[in-house]
Short mmCIF file of C-alpha atoms in Angstrom, two decimals:
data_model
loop_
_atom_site.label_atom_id
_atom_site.label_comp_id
_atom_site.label_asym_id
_atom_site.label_seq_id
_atom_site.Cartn_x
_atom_site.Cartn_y
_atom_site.Cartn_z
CA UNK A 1 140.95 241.78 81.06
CA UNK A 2 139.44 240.47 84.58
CA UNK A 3 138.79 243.06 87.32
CA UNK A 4 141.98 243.52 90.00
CA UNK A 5 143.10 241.45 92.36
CA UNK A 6 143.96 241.72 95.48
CA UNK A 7 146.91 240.08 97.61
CA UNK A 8 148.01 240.87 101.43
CA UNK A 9 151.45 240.84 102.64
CA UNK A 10 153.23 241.25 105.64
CA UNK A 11 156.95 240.20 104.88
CA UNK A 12 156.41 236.84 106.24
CA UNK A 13 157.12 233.70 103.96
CA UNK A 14 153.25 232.49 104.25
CA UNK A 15 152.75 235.94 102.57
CA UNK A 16 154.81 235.49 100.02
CA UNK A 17 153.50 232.39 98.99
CA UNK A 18 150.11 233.64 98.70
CA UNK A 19 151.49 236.64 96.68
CA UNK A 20 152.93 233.96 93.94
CA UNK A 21 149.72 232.30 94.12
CA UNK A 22 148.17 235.95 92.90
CA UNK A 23 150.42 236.41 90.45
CA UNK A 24 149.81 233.28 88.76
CA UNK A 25 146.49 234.29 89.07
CA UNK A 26 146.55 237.54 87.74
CA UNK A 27 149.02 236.72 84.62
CA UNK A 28 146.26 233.94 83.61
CA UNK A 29 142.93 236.55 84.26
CA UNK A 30 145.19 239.49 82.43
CA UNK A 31 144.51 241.87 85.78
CA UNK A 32 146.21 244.03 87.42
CA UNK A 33 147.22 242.66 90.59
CA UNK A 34 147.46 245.18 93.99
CA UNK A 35 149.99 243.89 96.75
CA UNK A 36 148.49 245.29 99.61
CA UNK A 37 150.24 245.82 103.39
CA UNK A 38 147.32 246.90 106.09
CA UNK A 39 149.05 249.22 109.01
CA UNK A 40 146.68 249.29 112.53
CA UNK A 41 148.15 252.65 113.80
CA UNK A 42 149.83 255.53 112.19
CA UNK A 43 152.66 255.53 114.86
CA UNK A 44 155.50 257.94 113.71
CA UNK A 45 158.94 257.07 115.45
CA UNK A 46 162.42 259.40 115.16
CA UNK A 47 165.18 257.55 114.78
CA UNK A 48 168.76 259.01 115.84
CA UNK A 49 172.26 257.61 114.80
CA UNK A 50 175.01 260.11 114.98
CA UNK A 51 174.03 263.27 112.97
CA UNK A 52 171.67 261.14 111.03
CA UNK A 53 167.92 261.32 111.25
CA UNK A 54 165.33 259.10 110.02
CA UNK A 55 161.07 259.83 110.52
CA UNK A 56 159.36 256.26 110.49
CA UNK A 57 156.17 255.29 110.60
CA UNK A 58 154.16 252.36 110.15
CA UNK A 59 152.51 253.61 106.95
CA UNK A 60 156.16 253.87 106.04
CA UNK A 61 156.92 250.53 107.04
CA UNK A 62 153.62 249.08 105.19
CA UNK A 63 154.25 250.42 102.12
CA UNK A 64 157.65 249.10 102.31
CA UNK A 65 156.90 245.64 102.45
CA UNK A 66 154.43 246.18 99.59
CA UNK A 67 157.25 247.52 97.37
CA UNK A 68 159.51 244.56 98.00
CA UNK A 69 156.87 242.14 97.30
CA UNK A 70 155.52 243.85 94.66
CA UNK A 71 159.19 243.79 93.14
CA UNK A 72 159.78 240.42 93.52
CA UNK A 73 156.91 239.09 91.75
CA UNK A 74 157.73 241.36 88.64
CA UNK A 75 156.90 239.53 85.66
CA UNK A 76 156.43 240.49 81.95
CA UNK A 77 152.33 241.64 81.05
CA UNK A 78 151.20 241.83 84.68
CA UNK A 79 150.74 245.19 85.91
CA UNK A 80 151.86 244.85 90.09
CA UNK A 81 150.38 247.97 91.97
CA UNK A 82 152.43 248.58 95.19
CA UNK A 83 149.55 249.98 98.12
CA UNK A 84 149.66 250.15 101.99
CA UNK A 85 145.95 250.52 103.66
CA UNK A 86 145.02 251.57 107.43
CA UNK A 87 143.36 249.34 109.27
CA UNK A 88 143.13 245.77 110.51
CA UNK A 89 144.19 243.23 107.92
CA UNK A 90 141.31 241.93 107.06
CA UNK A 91 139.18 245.19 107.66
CA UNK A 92 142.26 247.14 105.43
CA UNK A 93 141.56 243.90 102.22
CA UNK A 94 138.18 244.29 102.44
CA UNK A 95 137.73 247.96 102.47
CA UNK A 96 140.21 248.14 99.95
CA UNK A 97 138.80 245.87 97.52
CA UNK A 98 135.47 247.25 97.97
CA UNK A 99 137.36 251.11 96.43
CA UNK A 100 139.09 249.52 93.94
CA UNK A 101 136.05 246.78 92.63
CA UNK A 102 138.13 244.23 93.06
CA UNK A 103 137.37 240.67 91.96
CA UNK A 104 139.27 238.75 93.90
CA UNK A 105 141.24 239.07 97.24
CA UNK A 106 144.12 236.59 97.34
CA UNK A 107 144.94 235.61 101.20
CA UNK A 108 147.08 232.39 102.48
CA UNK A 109 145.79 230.16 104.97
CA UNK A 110 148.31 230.70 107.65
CA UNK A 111 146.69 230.07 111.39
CA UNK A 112 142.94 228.05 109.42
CA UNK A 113 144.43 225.18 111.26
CA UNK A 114 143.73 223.31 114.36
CA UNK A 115 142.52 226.01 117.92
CA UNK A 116 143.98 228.77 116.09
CA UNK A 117 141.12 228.44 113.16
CA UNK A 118 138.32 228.42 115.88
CA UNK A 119 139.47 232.09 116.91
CA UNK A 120 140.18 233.43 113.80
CA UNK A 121 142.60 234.76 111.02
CA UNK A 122 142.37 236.95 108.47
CA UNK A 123 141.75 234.35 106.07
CA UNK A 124 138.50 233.51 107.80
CA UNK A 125 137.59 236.99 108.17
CA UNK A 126 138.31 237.93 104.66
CA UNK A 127 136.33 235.02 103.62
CA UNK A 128 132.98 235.99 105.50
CA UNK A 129 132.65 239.48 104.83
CA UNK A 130 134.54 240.28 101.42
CA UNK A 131 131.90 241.58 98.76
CA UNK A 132 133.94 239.66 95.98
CA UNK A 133 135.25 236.29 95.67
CA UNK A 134 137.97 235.02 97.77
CA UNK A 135 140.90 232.67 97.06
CA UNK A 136 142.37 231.04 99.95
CA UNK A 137 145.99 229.84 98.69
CA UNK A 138 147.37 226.94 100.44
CA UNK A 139 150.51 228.14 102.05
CA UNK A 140 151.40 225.26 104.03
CA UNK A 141 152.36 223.25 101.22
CA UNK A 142 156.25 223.02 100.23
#
């Protein structure tokens, strides 16, 4: 069995395909793979409707998106962990797989193309300063 991996989500659909992208990864290494959602601020928000009331916060929200995810990729022998992490996206990956000894963070490469590359993404970030290897999965393809 390989070391964990590491995968960041956000709900969107480049997200998602770089979560498969783990998957397949982690089913073929035998390691646990962590689905990870990164929340900047702890904002708490109270939500009203009728007698009804609901607490959210983005740590709520975070881990949310990392359940879904994580449940969608369910597949027989690979262990999906479910985790949401404050900070930055990259800063939260990094930080995260440095806790955990991960051996591999898993990001797409949503915004490494054209002006948007030259000022950064969290690909790029993730890819400078992680302590373990990084796979960049191609998320632009169909």
């Amino acid at each position: 069995m390989s070391g964990p991996i590491i995968v960041g989500v956000d709900g969107s659909p480049t997200a998602r395909k770089a979560a498969e992208k783990a998957r397949e990864l982690a089913t073929r290494l035998n390691a646990p793979l962590h689905v990870v959602s990164a929340y900047a601020d702890d904002r708490t928000e109270v939500v009203n409707s009728g007698s009804d009331q609901w607490v959210v916060s983005d740590a709520d929200n975070a881990r949310y998106i990392a359940e879904k995810v994580s449940e969608s990729l369910k597949a027989p022998g690979v262990e999906i962990l479910p985790r949401s992490v404050h900070g930055k996206p990259a800063d939260a990956l990094i930080s995260y797989a440095e806790k955990i000894d991960a051996d591999v963070i898993v990001v797409g490469n949503q915004r490494m193309r054209g002006v948007r590359r030259v000022l950064g993404s969290v690909a790029n970030s993730v890819s400078h300063n992680a302590t373990c290897d990084v796979y960049i999965a191609n998320t632009y393809a169909d």
